[in-house]
Each structure stands twice: as structure tokens, then as C-alpha cells.
PDB file of C-alpha atoms in Angstrom:
ATOM      1  CA  UNK A 152      53.025   0.849   0.432  1.00 52.00           C
ATOM      2  CA  UNK A 153      50.866   3.651  -0.861  1.00 58.00           C
ATOM      3  CA  UNK A 154      47.165   2.615  -0.877  1.00 63.00           C
ATOM      4  CA  UNK A 155      44.482   4.682  -2.562  1.00 68.00           C
ATOM      5  CA  UNK A 156      40.973   4.412  -1.112  1.00 69.00           C
ATOM      6  CA  UNK A 157      38.416   3.179  -3.646  1.00 74.00           C
ATOM      7  CA  UNK A 158      35.585   5.694  -4.108  1.00 77.00           C
ATOM      8  CA  UNK A 159      32.119   4.145  -3.598  1.00 78.00           C
ATOM      9  CA  UNK A 160      30.144   3.787  -6.803  1.00 83.00           C
ATOM     10  CA  UNK A 161      26.594   5.056  -7.235  1.00 79.00           C
ATOM     11  CA  UNK A 162      25.368   1.488  -6.787  1.00 82.00           C
ATOM     12  CA  UNK A 163      27.291   1.151  -3.490  1.00 80.00           C
ATOM     13  CA  UNK A 164      25.766   4.395  -2.245  1.00 78.00           C
ATOM     14  CA  UNK A 165      22.274   3.225  -3.217  1.00 79.00           C
ATOM     15  CA  UNK A 166      22.571  -0.090  -1.398  1.00 83.00           C
ATOM     16  CA  UNK A 167      24.028   1.656   1.648  1.00 80.00           C
ATOM     17  CA  UNK A 168      20.584   3.312   2.056  1.00 78.00           C
ATOM     18  CA  UNK A 169      19.235  -0.147   2.927  1.00 79.00           C
ATOM     19  CA  UNK A 170      21.701  -0.532   5.794  1.00 87.00           C
ATOM     20  CA  UNK A 171      19.362  -0.632   8.858  1.00 89.00           C
ATOM     21  CA  UNK A 172      21.190   2.143  10.726  1.00 91.00           C
ATOM     22  CA  UNK A 173      21.381   4.421   7.683  1.00 92.00           C
ATOM     23  CA  UNK A 174      17.756   3.613   6.778  1.00 93.00           C
ATOM     24  CA  UNK A 175      16.597   4.635  10.270  1.00 95.00           C
ATOM     25  CA  UNK A 176      18.488   7.921   9.882  1.00 94.00           C
ATOM     26  CA  UNK A 177      17.146   9.086   6.531  1.00 94.00           C
ATOM     27  CA  UNK A 178      13.643   7.718   7.071  1.00 95.00           C
ATOM     28  CA  UNK A 179      13.226   9.598  10.375  1.00 95.00           C
ATOM     29  CA  UNK A 180      14.031  12.862   8.596  1.00 96.00           C
ATOM     30  CA  UNK A 181      11.717  12.182   5.635  1.00 97.00           C
ATOM     31  CA  UNK A 182       8.767  10.672   7.490  1.00 97.00           C
ATOM     32  CA  UNK A 183       7.148  13.825   8.974  1.00 97.00           C
ATOM     33  CA  UNK A 184       7.265  15.593   5.598  1.00 98.00           C
ATOM     34  CA  UNK A 185       5.816  12.688   3.665  1.00 98.00           C
ATOM     35  CA  UNK A 186       3.099  12.219   6.312  1.00 98.00           C
ATOM     36  CA  UNK A 187       2.152  15.904   6.176  1.00 98.00           C
ATOM     37  CA  UNK A 188       1.956  15.969   2.358  1.00 98.00           C
ATOM     38  CA  UNK A 189       0.023  12.661   2.390  1.00 98.00           C
ATOM     39  CA  UNK A 190      -2.562  14.011   4.817  1.00 97.00           C
ATOM     40  CA  UNK A 191      -2.898  17.303   2.938  1.00 98.00           C
ATOM     41  CA  UNK A 192      -3.295  15.693  -0.504  1.00 97.00           C
ATOM     42  CA  UNK A 193      -5.617  12.943   0.719  1.00 97.00           C
ATOM     43  CA  UNK A 194      -7.904  15.377   2.570  1.00 97.00           C
ATOM     44  CA  UNK A 195      -7.967  17.930  -0.243  1.00 97.00           C
ATOM     45  CA  UNK A 196      -8.519  15.254  -2.926  1.00 97.00           C
ATOM     46  CA  UNK A 197     -11.394  13.620  -1.068  1.00 97.00           C
ATOM     47  CA  UNK A 198     -13.009  16.902   0.039  1.00 97.00           C
ATOM     48  CA  UNK A 199     -12.749  18.288  -3.504  1.00 96.00           C
ATOM     49  CA  UNK A 200     -14.164  15.074  -4.950  1.00 95.00           C
ATOM     50  CA  UNK A 201     -16.995  14.676  -2.444  1.00 96.00           C
ATOM     51  CA  UNK A 202     -18.143  18.281  -2.059  1.00 96.00           C
ATOM     52  CA  UNK A 203     -17.117  20.165  -5.176  1.00 95.00           C
ATOM     53  CA  UNK A 204     -17.516  17.876  -8.183  1.00 93.00           C
ATOM     54  CA  UNK A 205     -20.724  17.534 -10.210  1.00 91.00           C
ATOM     55  CA  UNK A 206     -22.714  14.334 -10.705  1.00 90.00           C
ATOM     56  CA  UNK A 207     -22.010  12.260 -13.791  1.00 89.00           C
ATOM     57  CA  UNK A 208     -24.642  12.258 -16.539  1.00 86.00           C
ATOM     58  CA  UNK A 209     -25.073   8.446 -16.431  1.00 86.00           C
ATOM     59  CA  UNK A 210     -23.779   7.419 -13.001  1.00 89.00           C
ATOM     60  CA  UNK A 211     -25.254  10.253 -10.962  1.00 90.00           C
ATOM     61  CA  UNK A 212     -23.576  10.920  -7.612  1.00 93.00           C
ATOM     62  CA  UNK A 213     -22.049   7.415  -7.476  1.00 94.00           C
ATOM     63  CA  UNK A 214     -19.191   8.842  -9.557  1.00 94.00           C
ATOM     64  CA  UNK A 215     -17.864  10.288  -6.269  1.00 96.00           C
ATOM     65  CA  UNK A 216     -16.863   6.745  -5.277  1.00 97.00           C
ATOM     66  CA  UNK A 217     -14.131   6.970  -7.926  1.00 96.00           C
ATOM     67  CA  UNK A 218     -11.975   9.070  -5.545  1.00 97.00           C
ATOM     68  CA  UNK A 219     -11.719   6.064  -3.227  1.00 98.00           C
ATOM     69  CA  UNK A 220     -12.046   3.110  -5.577  1.00 97.00           C
ATOM     70  CA  UNK A 221      -9.423   3.952  -8.206  1.00 95.00           C
ATOM     71  CA  UNK A 222      -6.639   5.132  -5.825  1.00 97.00           C
ATOM     72  CA  UNK A 223      -7.211   2.137  -3.536  1.00 97.00           C
ATOM     73  CA  UNK A 224      -7.102  -0.284  -6.489  1.00 95.00           C
ATOM     74  CA  UNK A 225      -3.947   1.415  -7.788  1.00 94.00           C
ATOM     75  CA  UNK A 226      -2.206   1.045  -4.428  1.00 96.00           C
ATOM     76  CA  UNK A 227      -3.439  -2.535  -4.001  1.00 95.00           C
ATOM     77  CA  UNK A 228      -1.571  -3.502  -7.170  1.00 93.00           C
ATOM     78  CA  UNK A 229       1.455  -1.251  -6.655  1.00 94.00           C
ATOM     79  CA  UNK A 230       1.722  -2.402  -3.028  1.00 96.00           C
ATOM     80  CA  UNK A 231       2.078  -5.987  -4.142  1.00 95.00           C
ATOM     81  CA  UNK A 232       4.588  -5.023  -6.838  1.00 94.00           C
ATOM     82  CA  UNK A 233       6.578  -3.243  -4.134  1.00 96.00           C
ATOM     83  CA  UNK A 234       6.495  -6.444  -2.067  1.00 96.00           C
ATOM     84  CA  UNK A 235       7.698  -8.300  -5.169  1.00 96.00           C
ATOM     85  CA  UNK A 236      10.698  -5.978  -5.506  1.00 96.00           C
ATOM     86  CA  UNK A 237      11.458  -6.240  -1.771  1.00 96.00           C
ATOM     87  CA  UNK A 238      11.224 -10.028  -1.963  1.00 96.00           C
ATOM     88  CA  UNK A 239      13.507 -10.200  -5.006  1.00 95.00           C
ATOM     89  CA  UNK A 240      16.101  -7.972  -3.339  1.00 94.00           C
ATOM     90  CA  UNK A 241      16.001 -10.247  -0.279  1.00 95.00           C
ATOM     91  CA  UNK A 242      16.335 -13.440  -2.348  1.00 95.00           C
ATOM     92  CA  UNK A 243      19.208 -12.041  -4.417  1.00 94.00           C
ATOM     93  CA  UNK A 244      21.082  -9.700  -2.061  1.00 91.00           C
ATOM     94  CA  UNK A 245      19.894 -10.781   1.424  1.00 92.00           C
ATOM     95  CA  UNK A 246      19.116  -7.169   2.400  1.00 89.00           C
ATOM     96  CA  UNK A 247      17.067  -7.317   5.590  1.00 91.00           C
ATOM     97  CA  UNK A 248      15.461  -3.896   5.208  1.00 94.00           C
ATOM     98  CA  UNK A 249      14.005  -4.852   1.813  1.00 95.00           C
ATOM     99  CA  UNK A 250      12.175  -7.908   3.130  1.00 96.00           C
ATOM    100  CA  UNK A 251      11.058  -5.996   6.239  1.00 96.00           C
ATOM    101  CA  UNK A 252       9.659  -3.309   3.920  1.00 97.00           C
ATOM    102  CA  UNK A 253       7.762  -6.021   2.040  1.00 97.00           C
ATOM    103  CA  UNK A 254       6.423  -7.329   5.357  1.00 97.00           C
ATOM    104  CA  UNK A 255       5.347  -3.814   6.390  1.00 98.00           C
ATOM    105  CA  UNK A 256       3.676  -3.180   3.019  1.00 98.00           C
ATOM    106  CA  UNK A 257       1.434  -6.254   3.165  1.00 98.00           C
ATOM    107  CA  UNK A 258      -1.230  -5.159   5.708  1.00 98.00           C
ATOM    108  CA  UNK A 259      -1.555  -1.735   4.051  1.00 98.00           C
ATOM    109  CA  UNK A 260      -1.850  -3.365   0.625  1.00 97.00           C
ATOM    110  CA  UNK A 261      -4.449  -5.767   1.987  1.00 98.00           C
ATOM    111  CA  UNK A 262      -6.539  -2.864   3.331  1.00 98.00           C
ATOM    112  CA  UNK A 263      -6.226  -1.063  -0.029  1.00 98.00           C
ATOM    113  CA  UNK A 264      -7.457  -4.219  -1.804  1.00 97.00           C
ATOM    114  CA  UNK A 265     -10.330  -4.515   0.654  1.00 98.00           C
ATOM    115  CA  UNK A 266     -11.324  -0.873   0.051  1.00 98.00           C
ATOM    116  CA  UNK A 267     -11.177  -1.415  -3.725  1.00 97.00           C
ATOM    117  CA  UNK A 268     -13.329  -4.545  -3.457  1.00 97.00           C
ATOM    118  CA  UNK A 269     -15.850  -2.999  -1.022  1.00 97.00           C
ATOM    119  CA  UNK A 270     -16.270   0.303  -2.871  1.00 97.00           C
ATOM    120  CA  UNK A 271     -16.439  -1.598  -6.166  1.00 95.00           C
ATOM    121  CA  UNK A 272     -19.246  -3.785  -4.820  1.00 96.00           C
ATOM    122  CA  UNK A 273     -21.141  -0.781  -3.406  1.00 96.00           C
ATOM    123  CA  UNK A 274     -20.691   1.082  -6.700  1.00 95.00           C
ATOM    124  CA  UNK A 275     -21.553  -1.995  -8.759  1.00 93.00           C
ATOM    125  CA  UNK A 276     -24.936  -2.584  -7.169  1.00 93.00           C
ATOM    126  CA  UNK A 277     -26.717   0.523  -8.537  1.00 93.00           C
ATOM    127  CA  UNK A 278     -24.757   0.506 -11.824  1.00 91.00           C
ATOM    128  CA  UNK A 279     -24.703  -3.208 -12.730  1.00 89.00           C
ATOM    129  CA  UNK A 280     -27.564  -4.402 -10.537  1.00 90.00           C
ATOM    130  CA  UNK A 281     -25.278  -6.707  -8.531  1.00 91.00           C
ATOM    131  CA  UNK A 282     -22.649  -6.435  -5.797  1.00 93.00           C
ATOM    132  CA  UNK A 283     -20.479  -9.146  -7.246  1.00 92.00           C
ATOM    133  CA  UNK A 284     -19.908 -10.954 -10.503  1.00 90.00           C
ATOM    134  CA  UNK A 285     -17.116 -13.369 -11.466  1.00 89.00           C
ATOM    135  CA  UNK A 286     -15.662 -10.826 -13.841  1.00 84.00           C
ATOM    136  CA  UNK A 287     -11.919 -11.198 -14.696  1.00 83.00           C
ATOM    137  CA  UNK A 288     -10.857  -8.017 -12.923  1.00 84.00           C
ATOM    138  CA  UNK A 289     -13.004  -8.590  -9.833  1.00 89.00           C
ATOM    139  CA  UNK A 290     -11.907 -12.203  -9.563  1.00 89.00           C
ATOM    140  CA  UNK A 291      -8.211 -11.386  -9.977  1.00 87.00           C
ATOM    141  CA  UNK A 292      -8.584  -8.713  -7.275  1.00 91.00           C
ATOM    142  CA  UNK A 293     -10.153 -11.249  -4.937  1.00 93.00           C
ATOM    143  CA  UNK A 294      -7.226 -13.601  -5.578  1.00 92.00           C
ATOM    144  CA  UNK A 295      -4.821 -10.709  -4.961  1.00 93.00           C
ATOM    145  CA  UNK A 296      -6.550 -10.118  -1.609  1.00 96.00           C
ATOM    146  CA  UNK A 297      -6.126 -13.815  -0.737  1.00 95.00           C
ATOM    147  CA  UNK A 298      -2.416 -13.591  -1.616  1.00 95.00           C
ATOM    148  CA  UNK A 299      -2.072 -10.672   0.790  1.00 97.00           C
ATOM    149  CA  UNK A 300      -3.824 -12.680   3.533  1.00 97.00           C
ATOM    150  CA  UNK A 301      -1.652 -15.734   2.802  1.00 97.00           C
ATOM    151  CA  UNK A 302       1.544 -13.659   2.857  1.00 97.00           C
ATOM    152  CA  UNK A 303       0.673 -12.107   6.242  1.00 97.00           C
ATOM    153  CA  UNK A 304      -0.382 -15.492   7.670  1.00 97.00           C
ATOM    154  CA  UNK A 305       2.862 -17.122   6.494  1.00 97.00           C
ATOM    155  CA  UNK A 306       4.965 -14.465   8.228  1.00 96.00           C
ATOM    156  CA  UNK A 307       2.979 -15.055  11.425  1.00 96.00           C
ATOM    157  CA  UNK A 308       3.231 -18.843  11.211  1.00 97.00           C
ATOM    158  CA  UNK A 309       7.030 -19.179  10.986  1.00 95.00           C
ATOM    159  CA  UNK A 310       9.135 -18.322  14.016  1.00 90.00           C
ATOM    160  CA  UNK A 311      12.583 -18.199  12.427  1.00 91.00           C
ATOM    161  CA  UNK A 312      12.849 -14.772  10.787  1.00 90.00           C
ATOM    162  CA  UNK A 313      15.130 -15.742   7.906  1.00 92.00           C
ATOM    163  CA  UNK A 314      13.106 -18.851   7.015  1.00 95.00           C
ATOM    164  CA  UNK A 315       9.924 -16.737   7.104  1.00 96.00           C
ATOM    165  CA  UNK A 316      11.602 -14.147   4.896  1.00 96.00           C
ATOM    166  CA  UNK A 317      12.619 -16.826   2.362  1.00 96.00           C
ATOM    167  CA  UNK A 318       9.218 -18.509   2.160  1.00 96.00           C
ATOM    168  CA  UNK A 319       7.169 -15.301   2.117  1.00 96.00           C
ATOM    169  CA  UNK A 320       9.453 -13.909  -0.591  1.00 96.00           C
ATOM    170  CA  UNK A 321       8.733 -16.898  -2.816  1.00 96.00           C
ATOM    171  CA  UNK A 322       5.004 -16.369  -2.197  1.00 95.00           C
ATOM    172  CA  UNK A 323       5.347 -12.655  -3.017  1.00 96.00           C
ATOM    173  CA  UNK A 324       7.071 -13.472  -6.315  1.00 94.00           C
ATOM    174  CA  UNK A 325       4.337 -15.970  -7.280  1.00 91.00           C
ATOM    175  CA  UNK A 326       1.581 -13.538  -6.232  1.00 89.00           C
ATOM    176  CA  UNK A 327       3.083 -10.768  -8.347  1.00 90.00           C
ATOM    177  CA  UNK A 328       1.675 -12.615 -11.370  1.00 83.00           C
ATOM    178  CA  UNK A 329      -1.816 -11.995  -9.966  1.00 76.00           C
ATOM    179  CA  UNK A 330      -0.994  -8.382  -9.230  1.00 80.00           C
ATOM    180  CA  UNK A 331      -0.115  -7.925 -12.898  1.00 83.00           C
ATOM    181  CA  UNK A 332      -3.176  -9.935 -13.883  1.00 76.00           C
ATOM    182  CA  UNK A 333      -5.360  -7.610 -11.766  1.00 74.00           C
ATOM    183  CA  UNK A 334      -3.862  -4.648 -13.582  1.00 71.00           C
ATOM    184  CA  UNK A 335      -4.259  -6.011 -17.093  1.00 75.00           C
ATOM    185  CA  UNK A 336      -7.238  -8.369 -16.686  1.00 66.00           C
ATOM    186  CA  UNK A 337      -9.485  -6.085 -18.699  1.00 63.00           C
ATOM    187  CA  UNK A 338      -7.057  -6.257 -21.603  1.00 66.00           C
ATOM    188  CA  UNK A 339      -6.460 -10.021 -21.463  1.00 64.00           C
ATOM    189  CA  UNK A 340     -10.123 -10.951 -21.422  1.00 63.00           C
ATOM    190  CA  UNK A 341     -12.547  -8.899 -23.435  1.00 60.00           C
ATOM    191  CA  UNK A 342     -15.487  -9.893 -21.270  1.00 62.00           C
ATOM    192  CA  UNK A 343     -17.066  -9.057 -17.914  1.00 64.00           C
ATOM    193  CA  UNK A 344     -18.826  -6.026 -16.522  1.00 63.00           C
ATOM    194  CA  UNK A 345     -15.874  -4.007 -15.299  1.00 70.00           C
ATOM    195  CA  UNK A 346     -14.958  -1.129 -17.578  1.00 67.00           C
ATOM    196  CA  UNK A 347     -11.489  -0.536 -19.011  1.00 63.00           C
ATOM    197  CA  UNK A 348      -8.815   1.496 -17.280  1.00 62.00           C
ATOM    198  CA  UNK A 349     -10.216   4.832 -16.079  1.00 63.00           C
ATOM    199  CA  UNK A 350      -6.935   6.694 -15.981  1.00 61.00           C
ATOM    200  CA  UNK A 351      -4.418   5.978 -18.711  1.00 57.00           C
ATOM    201  CA  UNK A 352      -1.287   8.025 -19.005  1.00 51.00           C
ATOM    202  CA  UNK A 353       0.216   7.957 -22.481  1.00 46.00           C
ATOM    203  CA  UNK A 354       3.250  10.088 -23.320  1.00 48.00           C
ATOM    204  CA  UNK A 355       2.708  12.048 -20.117  1.00 48.00           C
ATOM    205  CA  UNK A 356      -0.820  13.068 -21.123  1.00 51.00           C
ATOM    206  CA  UNK A 357      -4.039  11.499 -19.946  1.00 53.00           C
ATOM    207  CA  UNK A 358      -6.382   9.965 -22.457  1.00 52.00           C
ATOM    208  CA  UNK A 359      -9.855  11.359 -22.931  1.00 56.00           C
ATOM    209  CA  UNK A 360     -11.775   8.702 -21.001  1.00 67.00           C
ATOM    210  CA  UNK A 361     -12.358  10.971 -17.986  1.00 76.00           C
ATOM    211  CA  UNK A 362     -13.271  14.649 -17.836  1.00 82.00           C
ATOM    212  CA  UNK A 363     -10.887  17.129 -16.168  1.00 84.00           C
ATOM    213  CA  UNK A 364     -13.604  17.991 -13.644  1.00 87.00           C
ATOM    214  CA  UNK A 365     -13.262  14.476 -12.234  1.00 89.00           C
ATOM    215  CA  UNK A 366      -9.636  13.879 -13.175  1.00 92.00           C
ATOM    216  CA  UNK A 367      -8.002  16.678 -11.178  1.00 93.00           C
ATOM    217  CA  UNK A 368      -9.381  15.708  -7.721  1.00 95.00           C
ATOM    218  CA  UNK A 369      -8.799  12.067  -8.656  1.00 96.00           C
ATOM    219  CA  UNK A 370      -5.134  12.794  -9.327  1.00 96.00           C
ATOM    220  CA  UNK A 371      -4.872  14.509  -5.934  1.00 97.00           C
ATOM    221  CA  UNK A 372      -6.602  11.603  -4.235  1.00 97.00           C
ATOM    222  CA  UNK A 373      -4.285   9.103  -5.957  1.00 97.00           C
ATOM    223  CA  UNK A 374      -1.280  11.107  -4.749  1.00 97.00           C
ATOM    224  CA  UNK A 375      -2.800  11.100  -1.230  1.00 98.00           C
ATOM    225  CA  UNK A 376      -3.331   7.332  -1.224  1.00 98.00           C
ATOM    226  CA  UNK A 377       0.166   6.775  -2.618  1.00 98.00           C
ATOM    227  CA  UNK A 378       1.833   9.001  -0.050  1.00 98.00           C
ATOM    228  CA  UNK A 379      -0.258   7.525   2.763  1.00 98.00           C
ATOM    229  CA  UNK A 380       0.932   4.104   1.643  1.00 98.00           C
ATOM    230  CA  UNK A 381       4.533   5.367   1.686  1.00 98.00           C
ATOM    231  CA  UNK A 382       4.065   6.914   5.146  1.00 98.00           C
ATOM    232  CA  UNK A 383       2.703   3.671   6.608  1.00 98.00           C
ATOM    233  CA  UNK A 384       5.382   1.700   4.771  1.00 98.00           C
ATOM    234  CA  UNK A 385       8.128   3.777   6.393  1.00 98.00           C
ATOM    235  CA  UNK A 386       6.487   3.593   9.848  1.00 98.00           C
ATOM    236  CA  UNK A 387       6.003  -0.168   9.462  1.00 98.00           C
ATOM    237  CA  UNK A 388       9.528  -0.833   8.171  1.00 97.00           C
ATOM    238  CA  UNK A 389      11.069   1.227  10.985  1.00 97.00           C
ATOM    239  CA  UNK A 390       8.970  -0.778  13.465  1.00 98.00           C
ATOM    240  CA  UNK A 391      10.105  -4.075  11.929  1.00 97.00           C
ATOM    241  CA  UNK A 392      13.770  -2.989  12.066  1.00 96.00           C
ATOM    242  CA  UNK A 393      13.352  -2.117  15.759  1.00 97.00           C
ATOM    243  CA  UNK A 394      11.392  -5.326  16.471  1.00 96.00           C
ATOM    244  CA  UNK A 395      14.202  -7.351  14.892  1.00 94.00           C
ATOM    245  CA  UNK A 396      16.807  -5.607  17.066  1.00 94.00           C
ATOM    246  CA  UNK A 397      14.574  -6.164  20.102  1.00 95.00           C
ATOM    247  CA  UNK A 398      14.446  -9.909  19.348  1.00 93.00           C
ATOM    248  CA  UNK A 399      18.237 -10.074  18.990  1.00 91.00           C
ATOM    249  CA  UNK A 400      18.788  -8.239  22.292  1.00 92.00           C
ATOM    250  CA  UNK A 401      16.231 -10.428  24.093  1.00 91.00           C
ATOM    251  CA  UNK A 402      17.909 -13.575  22.743  1.00 89.00           C
ATOM    252  CA  UNK A 403      21.335 -12.265  23.824  1.00 87.00           C
ATOM    253  CA  UNK A 404      19.946 -11.486  27.290  1.00 83.00           C
ATOM    254  CA  UNK A 405      18.565 -15.034  27.633  1.00 84.00           C
ATOM    255  CA  UNK A 406      21.966 -16.525  26.741  1.00 83.00           C
ATOM    256  CA  UNK A 407      23.804 -14.307  29.258  1.00 75.00           C
TER     257      UNK A 407
ATOM    258  CA  UNK B  87     -22.830  22.469   2.676  1.00 73.00           C
ATOM    259  CA  UNK B  88     -23.630  18.781   2.162  1.00 83.00           C
ATOM    260  CA  UNK B  89     -23.898  17.924  -1.538  1.00 86.00           C
ATOM    261  CA  UNK B  90     -27.198  16.578  -2.811  1.00 88.00           C
ATOM    262  CA  UNK B  91     -26.394  12.927  -3.508  1.00 92.00           C
ATOM    263  CA  UNK B  92     -29.946  12.078  -4.531  1.00 90.00           C
ATOM    264  CA  UNK B  93     -31.007   8.437  -4.498  1.00 93.00           C
ATOM    265  CA  UNK B  94     -27.393   7.204  -4.236  1.00 94.00           C
ATOM    266  CA  UNK B  95     -26.631   8.922  -0.906  1.00 95.00           C
ATOM    267  CA  UNK B  96     -26.422   5.616   0.961  1.00 96.00           C
ATOM    268  CA  UNK B  97     -23.956   4.096  -1.525  1.00 96.00           C
ATOM    269  CA  UNK B  98     -21.696   7.163  -1.666  1.00 97.00           C
ATOM    270  CA  UNK B  99     -21.707   7.877   2.061  1.00 96.00           C
ATOM    271  CA  UNK B 100     -21.189   4.258   3.083  1.00 97.00           C
ATOM    272  CA  UNK B 101     -18.215   4.022   0.666  1.00 97.00           C
ATOM    273  CA  UNK B 102     -16.594   7.068   2.246  1.00 98.00           C
ATOM    274  CA  UNK B 103     -17.313   5.994   5.827  1.00 98.00           C
ATOM    275  CA  UNK B 104     -16.055   2.420   5.314  1.00 98.00           C
ATOM    276  CA  UNK B 105     -12.919   3.505   3.461  1.00 98.00           C
ATOM    277  CA  UNK B 106     -11.970   6.248   5.904  1.00 98.00           C
ATOM    278  CA  UNK B 107     -12.588   3.883   8.818  1.00 98.00           C
ATOM    279  CA  UNK B 108     -10.368   1.219   7.237  1.00 98.00           C
ATOM    280  CA  UNK B 109      -7.586   3.742   6.572  1.00 98.00           C
ATOM    281  CA  UNK B 110      -7.937   5.141  10.108  1.00 98.00           C
ATOM    282  CA  UNK B 111      -7.769   1.687  11.695  1.00 98.00           C
ATOM    283  CA  UNK B 112      -4.676   0.563   9.761  1.00 98.00           C
ATOM    284  CA  UNK B 113      -2.892   3.885  10.385  1.00 98.00           C
ATOM    285  CA  UNK B 114      -3.794   3.707  14.091  1.00 98.00           C
ATOM    286  CA  UNK B 115      -2.526   0.130  14.389  1.00 98.00           C
ATOM    287  CA  UNK B 116       0.771   1.015  12.689  1.00 98.00           C
ATOM    288  CA  UNK B 117       1.359   4.014  14.957  1.00 98.00           C
ATOM    289  CA  UNK B 118       0.351   2.051  18.096  1.00 98.00           C
ATOM    290  CA  UNK B 119       2.683  -0.871  17.317  1.00 98.00           C
ATOM    291  CA  UNK B 120       5.474   1.522  16.375  1.00 98.00           C
ATOM    292  CA  UNK B 121       5.239   3.240  19.769  1.00 98.00           C
ATOM    293  CA  UNK B 122       5.042  -0.057  21.674  1.00 98.00           C
ATOM    294  CA  UNK B 123       8.102  -1.545  19.944  1.00 97.00           C
ATOM    295  CA  UNK B 124      10.108   1.675  20.300  1.00 97.00           C
ATOM    296  CA  UNK B 125       9.290   1.838  24.024  1.00 97.00           C
ATOM    297  CA  UNK B 126      10.170  -1.834  24.603  1.00 96.00           C
ATOM    298  CA  UNK B 127      13.478  -1.443  22.755  1.00 96.00           C
ATOM    299  CA  UNK B 128      14.384   1.726  24.662  1.00 96.00           C
ATOM    300  CA  UNK B 129      13.635   0.021  27.994  1.00 95.00           C
ATOM    301  CA  UNK B 130      15.706  -3.036  27.144  1.00 93.00           C
ATOM    302  CA  UNK B 131      18.646  -0.949  25.903  1.00 91.00           C
ATOM    303  CA  UNK B 132      18.498   1.185  29.055  1.00 92.00           C
ATOM    304  CA  UNK B 133      18.409  -1.942  31.253  1.00 89.00           C
ATOM    305  CA  UNK B 134      21.383  -3.463  29.429  1.00 84.00           C
ATOM    306  CA  UNK B 135      23.373  -0.222  29.648  1.00 81.00           C
ATOM    307  CA  UNK B 136      22.756   0.055  33.402  1.00 77.00           C
TER     308      UNK B 136
END
């Protein structure tokens, strides 16, 4: 009988990237490049912002906090949305790498949320006269932080890997509502001290709510934070893949 | 070379120091755990191959 091999579709090729062995191959090649670009863009964005930008007319030198606060807040939300996607892929397709990526993203996302909250409080004191107020955006960010903590704690509390993956994925899906709420809180509730979105991209062009003098280093800093997140995500996911293999080998050794 | 941050120097500098420390700590922890797990796996695989 003459059999013709079926050519893999684009979808097949995409999902093959999540095969642990194939993932370890392509990620090891990409990682040094992403890390180098992350370091370069983060350093240049922050140095440009700190040393070479002028003070704002109303906010004085505190405007320099924007190069930390906005990128960290952006990655806090996007980090959780990434966990949401990883969790969904696990729940639907049972792809181990996706849920391990979600697990690896959580501590980095938590640190990003912490930076956004801390720099926001430090910035808020001289501008609003208070470190904290139960403003919709601040409160939803605090809840987002607690979701990150809960997600990490749940992973640590359950010994069986697949059960932990299932339960944490459900938590990640529920928490994604708060990630979206953190993003759009200022639009839902027209109250509170926090200003509207600083950087809005519409039709590929930024809106005029921030001057180019501040926007250009901010863009570089956002790219740096994003790529740093990606670098740590790849390192963390590779570690989780190895740790999983280590557990399997140790269990096999105990049986033998 | 240091910019004149005026009366907000403490706020700006503490934001940068805290944030860079937090990023440094999380990056350091990820790299440290990555090395430890890689080493443990390599040792176990070598022991099982022997």
C-alpha cells in the first residue's frame, strides 16, 4: 500500500514549540540575545530617564519615577495575562510547558507589582499628600498583588504537580479579571486620585498626554522591563522543565 | 554628573534604589536556582548512566 506522509500544519508546528525538548532547544539559543537586549534597553532607558530628562513643570524631578512605575505596572498586568494564557492552554491542551511558564512568570510578576505599588506610593506622597488611598486603580493593583502571592503559595502547598497545575490554573483564570480591572479601573470608575493612562497607543501613534522628551526614554524603559520579564520567564521555565525531569528521575530511582 | 533633583531627591533616589534592588534580587534568585537545578539534574543523569 502506498502511504503519503501528512505534512504538519502551521498549528502543529506551533504546538511542537511547547514540546519540552524542543522548547529547551530554541530557548537556549534565544536566551542570551534576549538577555543582552533586555540589559541594554533597560540600562539605557533608565540612565536616559534619570540623568538626561528635564524636570516636569508641575511634578518637578518626581517625574523621573515614571521610568520605573509605568513599565513595572505594565508588566505586572501583562505578566498576569501571560499566566492566564498559560493556564488556559494547560486546562484545554494539557501542555506542561505552558503551565510551567505560568509558574515561572508569577514571582517576576509579583515583583513588578510590588515595584509599581512602592514607586506609586513614594511618588504619591509629594504629589497627593499621601502614600496610599483606596483609589480604584491602587486597590485593584493591591488585589492583583495578593493574587500573585496566592498563586505562588498554592503551587508551594500542593505536592502533586498535575493537581497543583489544575488548581493554580483555575486561580490564574479568576485573577485575570483583576488584572483587566487593574488595567481599566480608571475607565470603569471616574473617581480616585490616580490619573488616566499615561501612555495610550491609538492607531500606532501615541496620544498627546506625554511629551516626547519623557516618552522616548519611557518607551526604552518599557522595552527593557518587558524583555527582562521575558528573559526571567525563559530562565524560570527552563528551570521548571529541568526540575520536573529531576523529580521524575528521582522517583524512578526510588522505585528501582 | 548627578542631576539636581531638588527637594524630591529622596523620593526619586529611593524609588530607583528599591526598584533596582528588587529586580536584582529576583534575577539573582532565578539564576541561582537555575544553576542549582541544572547541576543536580546533570549529577543524577551521570550517576544513572554510570
